[in-house]
Short mmCIF file of C-alpha atoms in Angstrom, two decimals:
data_model
loop_
_atom_site.label_atom_id
_atom_site.label_comp_id
_atom_site.label_asym_id
_atom_site.label_seq_id
_atom_site.Cartn_x
_atom_site.Cartn_y
_atom_site.Cartn_z
CA MET H 1 140.24 162.23 72.40
CA ARG H 2 139.70 158.52 72.97
CA ALA H 3 140.26 158.95 76.70
CA TRP H 4 137.61 161.73 76.77
CA SER H 5 135.22 159.44 74.87
CA ARG H 6 135.76 156.62 77.37
CA VAL H 7 135.08 159.03 80.25
CA ASN H 8 131.85 160.24 78.63
CA SER H 9 130.75 156.64 78.03
CA ARG H 10 131.46 155.72 81.62
CA LEU H 11 129.58 158.74 82.98
CA PHE H 12 126.65 157.97 80.69
CA LEU H 13 126.58 154.34 81.84
CA GLU H 14 126.66 155.33 85.53
CA ALA H 15 123.85 157.83 84.98
CA HIS H 16 121.84 155.18 83.19
CA GLN H 17 122.30 152.77 86.09
CA ILE H 18 121.08 155.44 88.54
CA ILE H 19 117.96 156.00 86.44
CA LEU H 20 117.37 152.22 86.22
CA CYS H 21 117.71 151.81 90.01
CA SER H 22 115.25 154.62 90.60
CA ARG H 23 112.75 152.96 88.30
CA LEU H 24 113.16 149.68 90.16
CA CYS H 25 112.53 151.43 93.47
CA LEU H 26 109.40 153.04 92.03
CA CYS H 27 108.16 149.65 90.81
CA ALA H 28 108.82 148.08 94.20
CA SER H 29 106.66 150.71 95.90
CA ASP H 30 104.04 150.63 93.14
CA PRO H 31 103.80 147.17 91.46
CA ALA H 32 101.28 148.49 88.92
CA HIS H 33 103.99 150.81 87.60
CA ALA H 34 106.13 147.81 86.59
CA HIS H 35 103.75 146.90 83.75
CA THR H 36 103.74 150.39 82.20
CA CYS H 37 107.42 151.25 82.62
CA THR H 38 110.02 150.49 79.90
CA TYR H 39 113.63 149.60 80.70
CA THR H 40 116.71 150.19 78.51
CA MET H 41 120.39 149.32 78.82
CA PHE H 42 123.24 151.22 77.18
CA ASP H 43 125.28 149.06 74.82
CA SER H 44 128.81 150.55 74.84
CA GLU H 45 129.92 148.57 71.78
CA ALA H 46 126.94 149.53 69.63
CA GLY H 47 126.83 153.05 71.09
CA ARG H 48 123.06 152.96 71.67
CA GLU H 49 120.40 151.91 74.14
CA THR H 50 118.60 148.55 73.91
CA GLU H 51 115.25 147.71 75.52
CA ILE H 52 115.19 144.98 78.21
CA PRO H 53 112.17 143.18 79.72
CA PRO H 54 110.80 144.49 83.03
CA PRO H 55 111.84 142.66 86.23
CA GLN H 56 109.52 139.98 87.66
CA LEU H 57 108.53 141.24 91.10
CA ALA H 58 107.07 139.03 93.80
CA GLU H 59 103.45 139.51 94.80
CA PRO H 60 102.88 141.79 97.80
CA GLY H 61 103.11 139.91 101.09
CA THR H 62 104.98 136.93 99.59
CA GLN H 63 108.58 135.93 99.46
CA GLY H 64 110.34 135.65 96.13
CA ILE H 65 110.90 132.04 95.05
CA ILE H 66 114.02 131.19 93.09
CA ARG H 67 113.22 128.12 91.05
CA GLY H 68 115.53 125.72 89.25
CA ARG H 69 115.28 127.51 85.91
CA ASP H 70 116.47 130.77 87.54
CA LEU H 71 119.59 129.23 89.07
CA PHE H 72 122.97 129.64 87.38
CA GLY H 73 123.72 125.94 87.76
CA TYR H 74 123.10 122.77 89.77
CA VAL H 75 123.16 123.41 93.54
CA GLY H 76 122.26 119.97 94.92
CA ILE H 77 119.36 120.83 97.25
CA GLU H 78 117.45 117.76 96.14
CA ALA H 79 120.25 115.55 97.53
CA VAL H 80 118.93 116.33 101.04
CA LEU H 81 116.21 113.72 100.46
CA ASP H 82 118.86 111.07 99.77
CA GLN H 83 120.70 112.11 102.93
CA MET H 84 117.51 111.78 105.00
CA ARG H 85 116.75 108.42 103.41
CA ARG H 86 120.21 107.02 104.14
CA LYS H 87 120.06 108.26 107.73
CA THR H 88 116.61 106.74 108.29
CA MET H 89 117.63 103.42 106.76
CA LYS H 90 120.69 103.29 109.00
CA ALA H 91 118.91 104.23 112.25
CA GLY H 92 115.53 102.65 111.52
CA PHE H 93 112.32 103.83 113.18
CA GLU H 94 109.68 102.73 115.67
CA PHE H 95 105.99 102.09 115.25
CA ASN H 96 103.80 101.13 118.20
CA ILE H 97 100.30 99.83 117.57
CA MET H 98 97.68 98.91 120.15
CA VAL H 99 94.84 96.47 119.44
CA VAL H 100 91.72 96.64 121.63
CA GLY H 101 88.63 94.47 121.52
CA GLN H 102 86.88 91.48 123.01
CA SER H 103 88.45 88.04 122.91
CA GLY H 104 87.79 86.00 119.79
CA LEU H 105 87.60 88.92 117.33
CA GLY H 106 90.83 87.97 115.55
CA LYS H 107 93.10 90.76 116.82
CA SER H 108 96.29 88.68 116.75
CA THR H 109 95.47 87.21 113.34
CA LEU H 110 94.81 90.61 111.80
CA VAL H 111 98.10 92.04 113.09
CA ASN H 112 99.96 89.05 111.64
CA THR H 113 98.18 89.62 108.33
CA LEU H 114 99.04 93.33 108.34
CA PHE H 115 102.78 92.74 108.63
CA LYS H 116 102.83 89.27 107.03
CA SER H 117 104.75 87.79 109.94
CA LYS H 118 104.19 86.25 113.37
CA VAL H 119 104.32 89.43 115.45
CA SER H 120 101.38 89.07 117.84
CA ARG H 121 101.55 87.98 121.46
CA LYS H 122 99.51 84.85 120.74
CA SER H 123 101.63 83.59 117.84
CA CYS H 124 104.95 84.35 119.59
CA THR H 125 104.20 82.00 122.52
CA PRO H 126 103.98 78.32 121.41
CA SER H 127 102.26 77.17 124.60
CA TYR H 128 99.84 80.11 124.68
CA GLU H 129 96.30 79.28 125.78
CA GLU H 130 93.48 81.75 125.46
CA LYS H 131 92.22 82.53 128.95
CA ILE H 132 89.80 85.27 129.85
CA SER H 133 91.47 87.68 132.30
CA ARG H 134 89.56 88.97 135.28
CA THR H 135 90.99 92.42 134.68
CA VAL H 136 92.59 94.18 131.71
CA HIS H 137 96.31 93.36 131.53
CA LEU H 138 98.32 95.03 128.81
CA LYS H 139 101.05 92.98 127.18
CA SER H 140 103.45 94.11 124.48
CA VAL H 141 105.68 92.25 122.03
CA SER H 142 108.42 93.94 119.97
CA HIS H 143 110.04 92.79 116.74
CA ILE H 144 112.52 94.16 114.23
CA ILE H 145 111.03 93.97 110.73
CA GLU H 146 113.30 94.62 107.76
CA GLU H 147 112.15 95.18 104.19
CA LYS H 148 114.47 96.31 101.37
CA GLY H 149 117.04 97.62 103.82
CA VAL H 150 114.53 99.60 105.92
CA LYS H 151 114.34 98.51 109.56
CA MET H 152 111.28 99.09 111.72
CA ARG H 153 110.92 98.23 115.38
CA LEU H 154 107.29 97.16 115.63
CA THR H 155 105.65 96.93 119.05
CA VAL H 156 102.20 95.36 119.33
CA ILE H 157 100.31 96.11 122.56
CA ASP H 158 97.47 93.71 123.29
CA THR H 159 94.71 94.24 125.86
CA PRO H 160 93.44 90.81 126.99
CA GLY H 161 90.43 91.01 129.26
CA PHE H 162 88.90 94.15 127.73
CA GLY H 163 85.13 93.88 127.49
CA ASP H 164 85.03 90.22 128.56
CA GLN H 165 83.48 90.71 132.00
CA ILE H 166 79.87 90.95 133.11
CA ASN H 167 80.66 94.32 134.70
CA ASN H 168 82.92 96.30 132.34
CA GLU H 169 82.77 99.55 134.28
CA ASN H 170 85.99 101.57 133.89
CA CYS H 171 87.66 98.74 131.98
CA TRP H 172 89.41 101.40 129.88
CA ASP H 173 91.29 102.87 132.86
CA PRO H 174 94.34 100.53 132.56
CA ILE H 175 94.61 101.44 128.86
CA VAL H 176 94.44 105.19 129.55
CA LYS H 177 97.01 104.74 132.32
CA TYR H 178 99.39 102.83 130.01
CA ILE H 179 99.21 105.45 127.25
CA ASN H 180 99.85 108.30 129.70
CA GLU H 181 102.75 106.37 131.25
CA GLN H 182 104.47 106.20 127.87
CA TYR H 183 104.01 109.96 127.45
CA GLU H 184 105.46 110.48 130.93
CA LYS H 185 108.50 108.32 130.14
CA TYR H 186 109.20 110.34 126.99
CA LEU H 187 108.71 113.65 128.84
CA THR H 188 111.08 112.55 131.62
CA GLU H 189 113.78 111.76 129.05
CA GLU H 190 113.25 115.16 127.42
CA LEU H 191 113.63 117.03 130.71
CA HIS H 192 116.98 115.47 131.57
CA ILE H 193 119.91 117.89 131.54
CA THR H 194 121.98 115.41 129.52
CA ARG H 195 119.50 113.87 127.12
CA LYS H 196 119.99 110.83 124.98
CA ARG H 197 120.75 111.58 121.37
CA ARG H 198 117.84 109.36 120.36
CA ILE H 199 115.03 109.06 122.91
CA PRO H 200 113.38 105.61 122.82
CA ASP H 201 109.82 106.08 121.60
CA THR H 202 107.34 103.78 123.34
CA ARG H 203 104.33 106.08 122.82
CA VAL H 204 101.27 104.47 121.24
CA HIS H 205 101.03 105.78 117.68
CA CYS H 206 97.75 104.10 116.76
CA CYS H 207 94.94 102.21 118.49
CA VAL H 208 92.97 99.79 116.31
CA TYR H 209 89.61 99.25 117.96
CA PHE H 210 87.76 96.04 117.00
CA LEU H 211 83.98 96.17 116.75
CA PRO H 212 82.03 92.89 116.70
CA ALA H 213 80.00 92.32 113.53
CA THR H 214 76.61 92.54 115.25
CA GLY H 215 74.94 94.43 112.43
CA HIS H 216 73.23 96.79 114.88
CA ARG H 217 74.87 99.88 116.41
CA LEU H 218 77.75 100.82 118.68
CA ARG H 219 77.50 99.35 122.15
CA PRO H 220 77.75 101.62 125.23
CA ILE H 221 81.22 100.25 125.97
CA ASP H 222 82.34 101.14 122.43
CA VAL H 223 81.06 104.70 122.76
CA GLU H 224 82.64 105.27 126.18
CA PHE H 225 85.99 103.80 125.19
CA MET H 226 86.39 105.78 121.97
CA LYS H 227 85.17 108.98 123.66
CA ARG H 228 87.87 108.78 126.30
CA LEU H 229 90.71 107.36 124.22
CA GLY H 230 90.08 109.61 121.20
CA LYS H 231 91.47 112.56 123.18
CA ILE H 232 94.87 110.96 123.85
CA VAL H 233 95.56 108.58 120.94
CA SER H 234 94.67 108.11 117.26
CA ILE H 235 91.83 105.56 117.01
CA VAL H 236 91.04 103.54 113.88
CA PRO H 237 87.82 101.50 114.28
CA VAL H 238 87.41 98.26 112.32
CA ILE H 239 84.61 95.71 111.97
CA ALA H 240 86.15 92.36 112.83
CA LYS H 241 85.25 89.16 110.98
CA ALA H 242 83.26 91.11 108.42
CA ASP H 243 82.71 87.96 106.34
CA THR H 244 79.87 87.06 108.74
CA LEU H 245 77.84 89.92 107.24
CA THR H 246 76.34 90.17 103.76
CA MET H 247 77.38 93.13 101.60
CA ASP H 248 74.09 94.94 102.26
CA GLU H 249 74.31 94.28 106.01
CA ARG H 250 77.90 95.54 106.00
CA LEU H 251 76.99 98.83 104.27
CA ASP H 252 74.05 99.45 106.63
CA PHE H 253 76.16 98.63 109.69
CA LYS H 254 78.96 100.98 108.59
CA GLN H 255 76.46 103.78 108.00
CA ARG H 256 74.91 103.37 111.47
CA ILE H 257 78.34 103.36 113.09
CA ARG H 258 79.29 106.61 111.34
CA GLN H 259 76.03 108.15 112.57
CA ASP H 260 76.76 107.02 116.15
CA LEU H 261 80.32 108.38 115.98
CA GLN H 262 79.08 111.76 114.83
CA ALA H 263 76.20 111.89 117.33
CA SER H 264 78.54 111.03 120.22
CA GLY H 265 81.23 113.50 119.16
CA ILE H 266 83.85 110.74 118.90
CA ARG H 267 87.14 111.70 117.23
CA VAL H 268 88.62 108.95 115.07
CA TYR H 269 91.64 109.14 112.79
CA PRO H 270 92.09 110.97 110.44
CA GLN H 271 90.45 114.09 111.93
CA LYS H 272 89.41 116.90 109.61
CA GLU H 273 91.16 119.58 111.66
CA TYR H 274 94.52 117.91 111.03
CA ASP H 275 94.29 118.16 107.22
CA GLU H 276 97.15 120.41 106.15
CA ASP H 277 96.03 121.29 102.61
CA VAL H 278 93.46 120.55 99.92
CA GLU H 279 95.32 117.45 98.74
CA ASP H 280 95.28 116.00 102.28
CA ARG H 281 91.60 116.82 102.65
CA ILE H 282 90.65 115.05 99.42
CA ARG H 283 92.71 111.96 100.29
CA ASN H 284 91.46 111.80 103.88
CA ASP H 285 87.84 112.35 102.88
CA LYS H 286 87.99 109.08 100.93
CA ILE H 287 89.30 107.34 104.04
CA ARG H 288 86.66 108.91 106.29
CA GLU H 289 83.94 107.67 103.92
CA ASN H 290 85.12 104.06 104.42
CA ILE H 291 85.49 104.17 108.22
CA PRO H 292 85.01 101.78 109.95
CA PHE H 293 86.93 99.32 107.78
CA ALA H 294 85.23 95.94 107.37
CA VAL H 295 88.15 93.52 107.59
CA VAL H 296 88.94 89.83 107.50
CA GLY H 297 92.23 88.46 108.80
CA THR H 298 94.10 85.23 108.08
CA ASP H 299 97.67 84.01 107.82
CA LYS H 300 96.93 81.07 105.52
CA GLU H 301 97.53 80.97 101.78
CA HIS H 302 95.38 79.27 99.15
CA GLN H 303 95.68 78.70 95.40
CA VAL H 304 93.37 80.88 93.31
CA ASN H 305 93.76 80.71 89.52
CA GLY H 306 97.30 79.47 89.91
CA ASN H 307 98.30 82.25 92.34
CA LYS H 308 98.86 82.07 96.09
CA VAL H 309 96.60 84.46 97.98
CA LEU H 310 95.86 85.12 101.65
CA GLY H 311 92.33 84.02 102.32
CA ARG H 312 89.76 82.11 104.36
CA LYS H 313 88.44 78.96 102.79
CA THR H 314 84.73 78.21 103.17
CA LYS H 315 82.50 75.61 101.57
CA TRP H 316 81.23 78.19 99.04
CA GLY H 317 84.60 79.63 98.10
CA ILE H 318 87.68 81.52 99.27
CA ILE H 319 87.46 84.98 100.83
CA GLU H 320 90.54 86.82 99.58
CA VAL H 321 91.83 89.11 102.30
CA GLU H 322 93.68 91.49 99.97
CA ASN H 323 90.86 91.71 97.42
CA VAL H 324 88.95 94.98 97.93
CA ALA H 325 85.85 93.34 96.44
CA HIS H 326 85.79 90.91 99.37
CA CYS H 327 86.82 93.10 102.32
CA GLU H 328 88.57 96.38 103.19
CA PHE H 329 91.73 94.94 104.68
CA ALA H 330 93.83 96.47 101.87
CA ASN H 331 92.45 99.93 102.73
CA LEU H 332 93.35 99.46 106.40
CA ARG H 333 96.88 98.31 105.53
CA ASP H 334 97.40 101.27 103.21
CA LEU H 335 96.29 103.65 105.96
CA LEU H 336 98.43 102.16 108.72
CA VAL H 337 101.58 101.36 106.74
CA ARG H 338 101.80 102.66 103.19
CA SER H 339 100.28 106.14 103.28
CA HIS H 340 99.76 107.41 106.87
CA LEU H 341 102.33 105.70 109.09
CA GLN H 342 104.49 108.81 109.40
CA ASP H 343 101.43 111.02 109.81
CA LEU H 344 100.24 108.82 112.68
CA LYS H 345 103.59 109.35 114.38
CA ASP H 346 103.45 113.10 113.71
CA VAL H 347 99.94 113.41 115.15
CA THR H 348 101.07 111.47 118.22
CA HIS H 349 104.09 113.72 118.75
CA TYR H 350 102.73 117.15 117.80
CA ILE H 351 99.11 116.79 118.96
CA HIS H 352 98.53 114.14 121.64
CA TYR H 353 101.94 114.18 123.30
CA GLU H 354 102.16 117.98 123.11
CA THR H 355 98.77 118.27 124.85
CA TYR H 356 99.97 115.95 127.61
CA ARG H 357 103.31 117.79 127.85
CA VAL H 358 101.70 121.22 128.28
CA ARG H 359 99.37 119.92 130.98
CA ARG H 360 102.14 118.20 132.91
CA LEU H 361 104.51 121.17 132.73
CA ASN H 362 101.76 123.46 134.02
CA GLU H 363 101.19 121.05 136.92
CA ILE H 364 104.92 120.96 137.70
CA ILE H 365 105.17 124.76 137.64
CA LEU H 366 102.11 125.10 139.89
CA LYS H 367 103.48 122.58 142.41
CA HIS H 368 106.82 124.36 142.45
CA PHE H 369 105.10 127.74 142.95
CA ILE H 370 103.04 126.36 145.85
CA PHE H 371 106.17 124.87 147.44
CA VAL H 372 108.14 128.12 147.14
CA THR H 373 105.21 130.22 148.40
CA THR H 374 104.72 127.88 151.35
CA LEU H 375 108.38 128.24 152.32
CA ALA H 376 108.16 132.03 152.04
CA PHE H 377 104.88 132.69 153.86
CA GLY H 378 104.35 129.57 155.91
CA GLU H 379 101.81 126.83 155.42
CA HIS H 380 99.00 128.54 157.33
CA HIS H 381 99.37 131.92 155.63
CA VAL H 382 99.05 130.81 152.00
CA SER H 383 95.62 131.67 150.63
CA LYS H 384 94.14 131.04 147.22
CA ARG H 385 94.58 134.75 146.42
CA ASP H 386 98.34 134.42 147.07
CA LEU H 387 98.61 131.50 144.66
CA PHE H 388 96.64 132.98 141.81
#
């Protein structure tokens, strides 16, 4: 008798599971049915059915997300971040920054202030004398900077001679050539059959363009340079030696520059089309409202209220470099180092370098096709219709 009872209970349970599965299938095909359907489970010990809550189905067109509260126990997925951090700290990373502007705008001083060390070409050479070059010669200096166990190979590329001549026609050509050469070097390493495990990255991640504090508008050389370079590198314009302008003059000058940038169709970093989500758009909109940054650079410290601060001493007081009420150097540093350094590298790799890579690969394929076609048909029998 007991055996027969156990058989009946088992058959009843199996039948109940079949009915439950059919209801789940119905709810999967018709999500609206899930809210009106009731679900029960047979309790063999109590000998009766008990009601259970309906299953939580994912929205149509989305994947189901299993969150921490739904897991049976600790998995350890979050430890991936620690693994990435340890790997990055061990290997370090590169950051290459180019400074462009006329002589005497404080490019070397500002770079030293950014990284709080002597990293510029001028400060690294004791016997360096400022001489105006007849042509634009690019010079780079690399350093290893370590902070709290994190190592960064910083390369500063200077452009002495830019904009210092009477005739500055095509003075941006050596800069464009240098940037493309670094892309070509990276592409060549990628195309090797046996590639290096870690390809040295000499690509320019950011170009800081120094505007003189004239208080007027962008000069023709500024417009032409940023138009051409904005397509191949991330440009961040700054107003150099902004302490020569009053606060009202500074605001008016910044507004006119933004108008000129928009009227000329110049793309400066961060571009709106690269915003990934609403949070990025809100954060970057605040940055775009402050561009160009009005900055002051110095590597000298002064005592202010018992504290040492970086600043420029004048007869009417001390201009504190890191005080946002005095200048926007802190905003520039946050953009380049603290908040957008990795994004600058990502934009360089996935946008600018990828554009160059696609163009070069198409050129290589076309040259190869022309070569093969010439061998097959002869040089004098290859027409444009045969090639395309």
